[in-house]
Every structure is written in C-alpha cells, then in structure tokens.
CSV table of C-alpha atoms and ligand atoms in Angstrom, one decimal:
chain,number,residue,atom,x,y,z
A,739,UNK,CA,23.9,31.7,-86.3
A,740,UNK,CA,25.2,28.5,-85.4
A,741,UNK,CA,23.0,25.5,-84.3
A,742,UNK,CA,24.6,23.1,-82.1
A,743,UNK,CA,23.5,19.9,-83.3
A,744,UNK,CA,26.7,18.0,-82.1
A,745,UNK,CA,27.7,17.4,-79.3
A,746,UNK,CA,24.5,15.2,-78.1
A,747,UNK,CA,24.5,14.7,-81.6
A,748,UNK,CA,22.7,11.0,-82.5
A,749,UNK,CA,22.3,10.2,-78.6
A,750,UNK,CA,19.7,13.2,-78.4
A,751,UNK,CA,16.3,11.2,-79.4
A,752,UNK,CA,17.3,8.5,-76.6
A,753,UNK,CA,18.2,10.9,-74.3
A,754,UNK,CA,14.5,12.7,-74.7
A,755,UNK,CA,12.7,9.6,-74.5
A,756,UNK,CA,14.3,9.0,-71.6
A,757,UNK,CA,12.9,12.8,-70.2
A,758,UNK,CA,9.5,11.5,-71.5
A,759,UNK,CA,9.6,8.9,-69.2
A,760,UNK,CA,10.8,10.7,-66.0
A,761,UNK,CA,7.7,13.1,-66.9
A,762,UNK,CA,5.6,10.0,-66.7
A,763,UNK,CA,6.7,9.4,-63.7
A,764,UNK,CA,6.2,12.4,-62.6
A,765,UNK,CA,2.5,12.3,-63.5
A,766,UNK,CA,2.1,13.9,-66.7
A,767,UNK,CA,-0.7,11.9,-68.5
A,768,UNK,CA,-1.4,14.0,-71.5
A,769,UNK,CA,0.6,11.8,-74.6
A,770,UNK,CA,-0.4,14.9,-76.6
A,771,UNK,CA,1.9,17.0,-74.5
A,772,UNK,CA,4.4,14.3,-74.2
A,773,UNK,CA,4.4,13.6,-77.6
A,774,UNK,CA,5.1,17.5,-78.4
A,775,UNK,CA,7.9,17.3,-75.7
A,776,UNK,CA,9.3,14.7,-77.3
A,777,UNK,CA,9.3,16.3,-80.7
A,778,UNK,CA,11.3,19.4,-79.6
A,779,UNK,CA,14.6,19.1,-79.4
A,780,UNK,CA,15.5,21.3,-76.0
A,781,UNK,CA,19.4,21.3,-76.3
A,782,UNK,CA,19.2,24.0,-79.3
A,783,UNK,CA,17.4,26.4,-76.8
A,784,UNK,CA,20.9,25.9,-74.1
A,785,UNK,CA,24.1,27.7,-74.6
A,786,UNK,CA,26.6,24.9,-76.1
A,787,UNK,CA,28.3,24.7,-72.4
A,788,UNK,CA,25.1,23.7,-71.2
A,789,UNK,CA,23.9,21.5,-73.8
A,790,UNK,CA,25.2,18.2,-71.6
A,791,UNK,CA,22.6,19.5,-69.1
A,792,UNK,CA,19.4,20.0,-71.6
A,793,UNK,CA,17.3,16.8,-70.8
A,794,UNK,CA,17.9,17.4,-67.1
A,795,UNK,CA,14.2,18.2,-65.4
A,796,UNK,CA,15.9,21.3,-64.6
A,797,UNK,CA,15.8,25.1,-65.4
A,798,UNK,CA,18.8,26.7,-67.1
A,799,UNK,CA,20.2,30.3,-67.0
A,800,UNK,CA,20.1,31.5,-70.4
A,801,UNK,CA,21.4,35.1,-70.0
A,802,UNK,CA,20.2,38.2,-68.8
A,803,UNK,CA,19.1,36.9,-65.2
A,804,UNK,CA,16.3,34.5,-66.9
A,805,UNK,CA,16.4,30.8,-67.7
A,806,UNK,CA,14.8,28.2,-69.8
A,807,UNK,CA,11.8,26.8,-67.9
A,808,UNK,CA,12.1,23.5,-66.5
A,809,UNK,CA,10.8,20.4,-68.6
A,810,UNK,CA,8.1,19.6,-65.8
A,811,UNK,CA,6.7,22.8,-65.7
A,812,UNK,CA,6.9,23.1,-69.8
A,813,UNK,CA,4.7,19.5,-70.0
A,814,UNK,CA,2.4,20.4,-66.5
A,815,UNK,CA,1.2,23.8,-68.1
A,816,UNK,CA,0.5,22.7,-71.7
A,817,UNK,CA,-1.4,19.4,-69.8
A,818,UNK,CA,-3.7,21.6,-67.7
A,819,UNK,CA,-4.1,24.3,-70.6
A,820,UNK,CA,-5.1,21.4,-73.4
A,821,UNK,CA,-7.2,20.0,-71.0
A,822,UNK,CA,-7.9,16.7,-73.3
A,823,UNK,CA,-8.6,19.3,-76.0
A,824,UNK,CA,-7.0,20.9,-79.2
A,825,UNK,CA,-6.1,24.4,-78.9
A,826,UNK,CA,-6.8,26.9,-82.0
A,827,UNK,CA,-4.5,29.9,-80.9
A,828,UNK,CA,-2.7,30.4,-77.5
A,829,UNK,CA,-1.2,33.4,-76.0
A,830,UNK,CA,2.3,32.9,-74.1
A,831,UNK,CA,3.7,35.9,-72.0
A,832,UNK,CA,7.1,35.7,-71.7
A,833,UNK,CA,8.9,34.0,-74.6
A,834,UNK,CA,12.6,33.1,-73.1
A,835,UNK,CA,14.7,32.0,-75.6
A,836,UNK,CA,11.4,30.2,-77.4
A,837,UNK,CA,11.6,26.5,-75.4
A,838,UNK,CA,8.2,26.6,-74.3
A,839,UNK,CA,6.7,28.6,-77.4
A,840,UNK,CA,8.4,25.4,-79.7
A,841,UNK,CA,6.5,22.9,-77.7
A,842,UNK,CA,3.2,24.9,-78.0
A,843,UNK,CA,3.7,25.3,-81.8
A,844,UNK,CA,3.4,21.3,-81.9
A,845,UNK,CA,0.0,21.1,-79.8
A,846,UNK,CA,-1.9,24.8,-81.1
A,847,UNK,CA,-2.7,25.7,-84.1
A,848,UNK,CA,-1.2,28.9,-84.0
A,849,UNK,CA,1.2,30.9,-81.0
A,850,UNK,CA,1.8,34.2,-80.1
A,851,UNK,CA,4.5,34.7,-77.8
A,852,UNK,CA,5.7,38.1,-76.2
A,853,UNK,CA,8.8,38.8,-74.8
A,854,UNK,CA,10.3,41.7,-73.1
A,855,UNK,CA,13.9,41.4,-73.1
A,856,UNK,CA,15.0,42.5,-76.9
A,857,UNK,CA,18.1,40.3,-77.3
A,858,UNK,CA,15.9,36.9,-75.8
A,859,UNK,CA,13.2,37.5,-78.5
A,860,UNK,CA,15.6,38.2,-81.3
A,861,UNK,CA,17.1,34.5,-80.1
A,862,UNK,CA,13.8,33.0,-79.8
A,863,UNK,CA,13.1,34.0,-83.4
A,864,UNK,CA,16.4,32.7,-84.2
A,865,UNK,CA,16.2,29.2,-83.0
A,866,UNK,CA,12.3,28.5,-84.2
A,867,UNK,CA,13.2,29.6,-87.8
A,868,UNK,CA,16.7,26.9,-87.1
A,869,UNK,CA,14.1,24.9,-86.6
A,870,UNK,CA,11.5,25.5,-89.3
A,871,UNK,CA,8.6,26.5,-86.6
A,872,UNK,CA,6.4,28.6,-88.9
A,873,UNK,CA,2.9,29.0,-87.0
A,874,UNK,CA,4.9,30.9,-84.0
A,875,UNK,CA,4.5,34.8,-84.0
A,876,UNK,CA,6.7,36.7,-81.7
A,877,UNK,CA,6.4,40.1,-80.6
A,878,UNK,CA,9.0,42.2,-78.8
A,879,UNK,CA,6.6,43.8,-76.2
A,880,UNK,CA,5.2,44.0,-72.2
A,881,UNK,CA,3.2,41.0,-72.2
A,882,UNK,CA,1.4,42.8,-69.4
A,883,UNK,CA,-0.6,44.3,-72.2
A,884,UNK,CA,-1.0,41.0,-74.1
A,885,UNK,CA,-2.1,40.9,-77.8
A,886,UNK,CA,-5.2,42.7,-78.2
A,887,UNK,CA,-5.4,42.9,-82.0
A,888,UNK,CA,-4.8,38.7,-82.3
A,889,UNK,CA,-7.1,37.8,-79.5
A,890,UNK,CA,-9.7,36.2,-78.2
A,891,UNK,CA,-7.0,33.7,-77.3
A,892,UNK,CA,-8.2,29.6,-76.1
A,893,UNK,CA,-5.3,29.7,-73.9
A,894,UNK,CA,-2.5,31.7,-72.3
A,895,UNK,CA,0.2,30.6,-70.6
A,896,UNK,CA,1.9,32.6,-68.3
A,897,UNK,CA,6.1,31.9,-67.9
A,898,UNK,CA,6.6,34.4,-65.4
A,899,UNK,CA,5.3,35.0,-61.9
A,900,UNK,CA,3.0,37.8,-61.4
A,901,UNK,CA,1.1,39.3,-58.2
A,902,UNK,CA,-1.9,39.9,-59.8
A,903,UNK,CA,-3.5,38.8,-63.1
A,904,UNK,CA,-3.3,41.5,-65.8
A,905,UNK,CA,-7.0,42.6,-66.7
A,906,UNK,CA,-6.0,42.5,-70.3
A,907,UNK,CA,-5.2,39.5,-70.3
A,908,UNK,CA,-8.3,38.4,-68.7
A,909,UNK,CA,-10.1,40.4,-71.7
A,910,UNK,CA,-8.5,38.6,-74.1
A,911,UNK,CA,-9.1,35.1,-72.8
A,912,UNK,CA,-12.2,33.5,-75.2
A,913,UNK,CA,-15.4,32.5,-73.2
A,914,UNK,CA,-14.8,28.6,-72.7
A,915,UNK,CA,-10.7,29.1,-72.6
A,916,UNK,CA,-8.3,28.8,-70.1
A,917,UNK,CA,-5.3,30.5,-68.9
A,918,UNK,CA,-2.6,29.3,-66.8
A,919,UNK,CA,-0.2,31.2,-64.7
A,920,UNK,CA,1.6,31.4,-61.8
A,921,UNK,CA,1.2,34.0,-58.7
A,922,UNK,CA,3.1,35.3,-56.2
A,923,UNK,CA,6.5,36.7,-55.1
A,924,UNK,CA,8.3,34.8,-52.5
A,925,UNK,CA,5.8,31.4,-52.4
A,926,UNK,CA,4.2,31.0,-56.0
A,927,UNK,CA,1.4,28.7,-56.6
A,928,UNK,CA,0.1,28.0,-60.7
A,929,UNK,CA,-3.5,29.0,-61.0
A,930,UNK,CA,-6.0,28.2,-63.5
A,931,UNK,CA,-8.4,30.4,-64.7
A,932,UNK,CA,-11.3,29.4,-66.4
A,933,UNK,CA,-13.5,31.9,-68.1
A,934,UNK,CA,-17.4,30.7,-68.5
A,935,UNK,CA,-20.4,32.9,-69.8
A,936,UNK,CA,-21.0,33.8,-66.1
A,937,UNK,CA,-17.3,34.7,-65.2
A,938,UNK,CA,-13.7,33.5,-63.8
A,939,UNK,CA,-13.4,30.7,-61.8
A,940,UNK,CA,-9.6,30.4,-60.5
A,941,UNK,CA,-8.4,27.1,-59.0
A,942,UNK,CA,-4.9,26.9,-57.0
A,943,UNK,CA,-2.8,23.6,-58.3
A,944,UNK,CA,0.4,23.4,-57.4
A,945,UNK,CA,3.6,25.6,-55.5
A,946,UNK,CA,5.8,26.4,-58.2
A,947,UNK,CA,8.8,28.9,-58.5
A,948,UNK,CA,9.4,31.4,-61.6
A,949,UNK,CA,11.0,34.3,-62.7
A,950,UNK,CA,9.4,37.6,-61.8
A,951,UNK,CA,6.6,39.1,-64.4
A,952,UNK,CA,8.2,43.0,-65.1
A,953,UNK,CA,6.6,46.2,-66.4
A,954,UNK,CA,7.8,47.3,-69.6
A,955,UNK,CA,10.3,46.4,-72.2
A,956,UNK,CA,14.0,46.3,-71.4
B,1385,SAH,N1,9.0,30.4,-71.9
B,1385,SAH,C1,10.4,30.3,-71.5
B,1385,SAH,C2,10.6,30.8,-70.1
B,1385,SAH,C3,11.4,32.0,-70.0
B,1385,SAH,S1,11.6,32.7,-68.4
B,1385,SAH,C4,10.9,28.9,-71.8
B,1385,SAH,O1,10.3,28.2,-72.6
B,1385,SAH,O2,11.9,28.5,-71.2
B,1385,SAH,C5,10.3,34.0,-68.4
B,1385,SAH,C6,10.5,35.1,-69.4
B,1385,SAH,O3,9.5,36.0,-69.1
B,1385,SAH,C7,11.8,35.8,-69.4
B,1385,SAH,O4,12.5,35.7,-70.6
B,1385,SAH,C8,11.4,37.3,-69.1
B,1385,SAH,O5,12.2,38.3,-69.7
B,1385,SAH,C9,10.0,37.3,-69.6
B,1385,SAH,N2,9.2,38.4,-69.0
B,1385,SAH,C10,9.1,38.8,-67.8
B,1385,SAH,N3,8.2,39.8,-67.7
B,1385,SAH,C11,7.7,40.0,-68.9
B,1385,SAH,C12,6.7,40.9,-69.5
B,1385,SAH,N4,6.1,41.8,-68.8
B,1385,SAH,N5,6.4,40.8,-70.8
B,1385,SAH,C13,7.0,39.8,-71.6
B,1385,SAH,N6,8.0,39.0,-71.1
B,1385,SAH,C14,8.3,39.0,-69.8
C-alpha cells in the first residue's frame, strides 16, 4: 500500500500542534493524551482527497457509511479513561480505520481493538504496521462480545453508540477500571462506568454523536 506522506508533507508537525492547541482550548487538560495526539500523525488514517482536512476537529467519512472519529472526542475519551493514570491494557470496540487505536497504543501498554467491518480492519492493520505500531492487536469480530480470552481489561473504550451496555463487556472490565462509551440512538450522551468491588457506578458527561454499535460482522 501507499502511505501518503506528501502532500501536508513537512507542514504536518505545525499543523498538529496547532490541533493540540485548539484541544486546549477546548478543555482537554490531560498533556499525557495531548502528548499522544500530538505523536500520531492523523492524515495517514484520511483518504488522500481528504488529507487537507485531517487536523480539522472534525469527523471524516472513511468508507462504508463510517468515519474517523473526531480529534475532540479521540483526546476527551482517552482523558476521562486515563484518569491521571497509566493504563496496562485497554479494550477498544470498534476499530475504524485504526485513528483512535494509534493514539491509545502511545498512552497503554498494550490495545486490543475489534472491528466489524472486514475491509476497515484489514486497513487499520495496514496503516499501524505503515507506522510501526507493534503493541496493537486487532481482531476482525462483534465487539459486542468483546475479548474474553485477553481480558480483564483497565479500560474500554467504546467508538460506537450503543442502547445498552453489552454485559460482556461489563465482565471483562477489571475491578478498579473504567470504561467509556456512549449511549443512545437519536440524542447520545458518553457515560463512564466505573467498576468497584461493590459494583458499577455510571456517570453521564457529555451529549455526543456516534456511529451506531451493530450486531455481528459484516
Ligand atoms: N475508532 C475509530 C472510529 C471508527 S467509527 C477512529 O479512531 O476513528 C466506529 C466503528 O465502529 C466503525 O468502523 C464501525 O464499523 C464499528 N462498529 C460498529 N459496531 C461494531 C461492533 N459490533 N463490533 C465492532 N465494531 C463495530
């Protein structure tokens, strides 16, 4: 495959700093998460016609009816899932074309990422190995089901918008972890889930808008 370094070419460290400070602005406070942002280099994840539009805070189609999540949303999630702390291994349902797994692989030790749609996993492997990301394992599956052979899991992060959370992945959340996802259908909010000795405690942050969580593989 082809990697499209050029193009933004030399201009593309300025251009995420620049991103690193709108997502100051914004409110993002964790420099761990900023510093990860600013270590991946989004424009590899976007077809070459969108690659102009890569350190825009937006989302971006990237085939198949899904996109790449937007930066905001990347930096929020990881902030609220780190939580001032390091992760060991972290779950991530719904792998894209790998954006958001990248990013993770700078702040976790180790990522599993699960994806549904074959021909998005298949690019998502493609770009992390373009990009020498080694402690990133992804599995062609229905996150629904999450990974019980690698868990208990620290964290999961959710890039799709479910109705309900999946009881696996509850069950594979580690006592003292905490997953992040968002819920809903028409009005989404994220929601952190916190699993204690005792239990779940969920918390409602903010209104958020994803792609749909599916059943199955495609
Ligand atoms: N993490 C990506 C976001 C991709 S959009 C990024 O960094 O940009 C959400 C992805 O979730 C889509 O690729 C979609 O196919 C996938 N998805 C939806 N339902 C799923 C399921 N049940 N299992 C795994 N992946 C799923």
């Amino acid at each position: 495959m082809s990697v499209h370094y050029s193009g933004i070419g030399m201009t593309s460290q300025r251009t995420r700093n620049r991103l690193i400070e709108r997502l100051r602005a914004q409110g993002i406070q964790d420099e761990v998460a900023l510093a990860a942002m600013n270590a991946v280099p989004r424009h590899i994840f976007v077809d070459e016609a969108l690659a102009s539009r890569a350190y825009d805070d937006v989302s971006l189609p990237i085939g198949h009816g899904q996109t790449i999540s937007q930066p905001y949303i990347v930096a929020r999630m990881i902030e609220i899932l780190r939580n001032g702390m390091t992760l060991n291994r972290v779950l991530e349902i719904g792998s894209g074309c790998g954006y958001q797994a990248a990013v993770l692989a700078q702040v976790a030790k180790e990522v599993y990422s699960v994806e549904r749609i074959h021909p998005l996993y298949q690019r998502a492997a493609d770009y992390l190995s373009e990009l020498q990301i080694k402690n990133v394992s992804l599995r062609y599956a229905d996150g629904n089901i999450g990974i019980p052979e690698a868990a208990p899991f620290d964290g999961i992060i959710m890039a799709a918008a479910a109705t309900h959370i999946p009881q696996p992945l509850l069950e594979q959340l580690a006592i003292g972890g905490r997953m992040v996802l968002p819920l809903g259908t028409q009005e989404q909010f994220l929601w952190l889930i916190e699993r204690t000795e005792e239990g779940y405690c969920k918390t409602r942050l903010e209104a958020v808008r994803f792609v749909p969580l599916l059943l199955g593989k495609a």
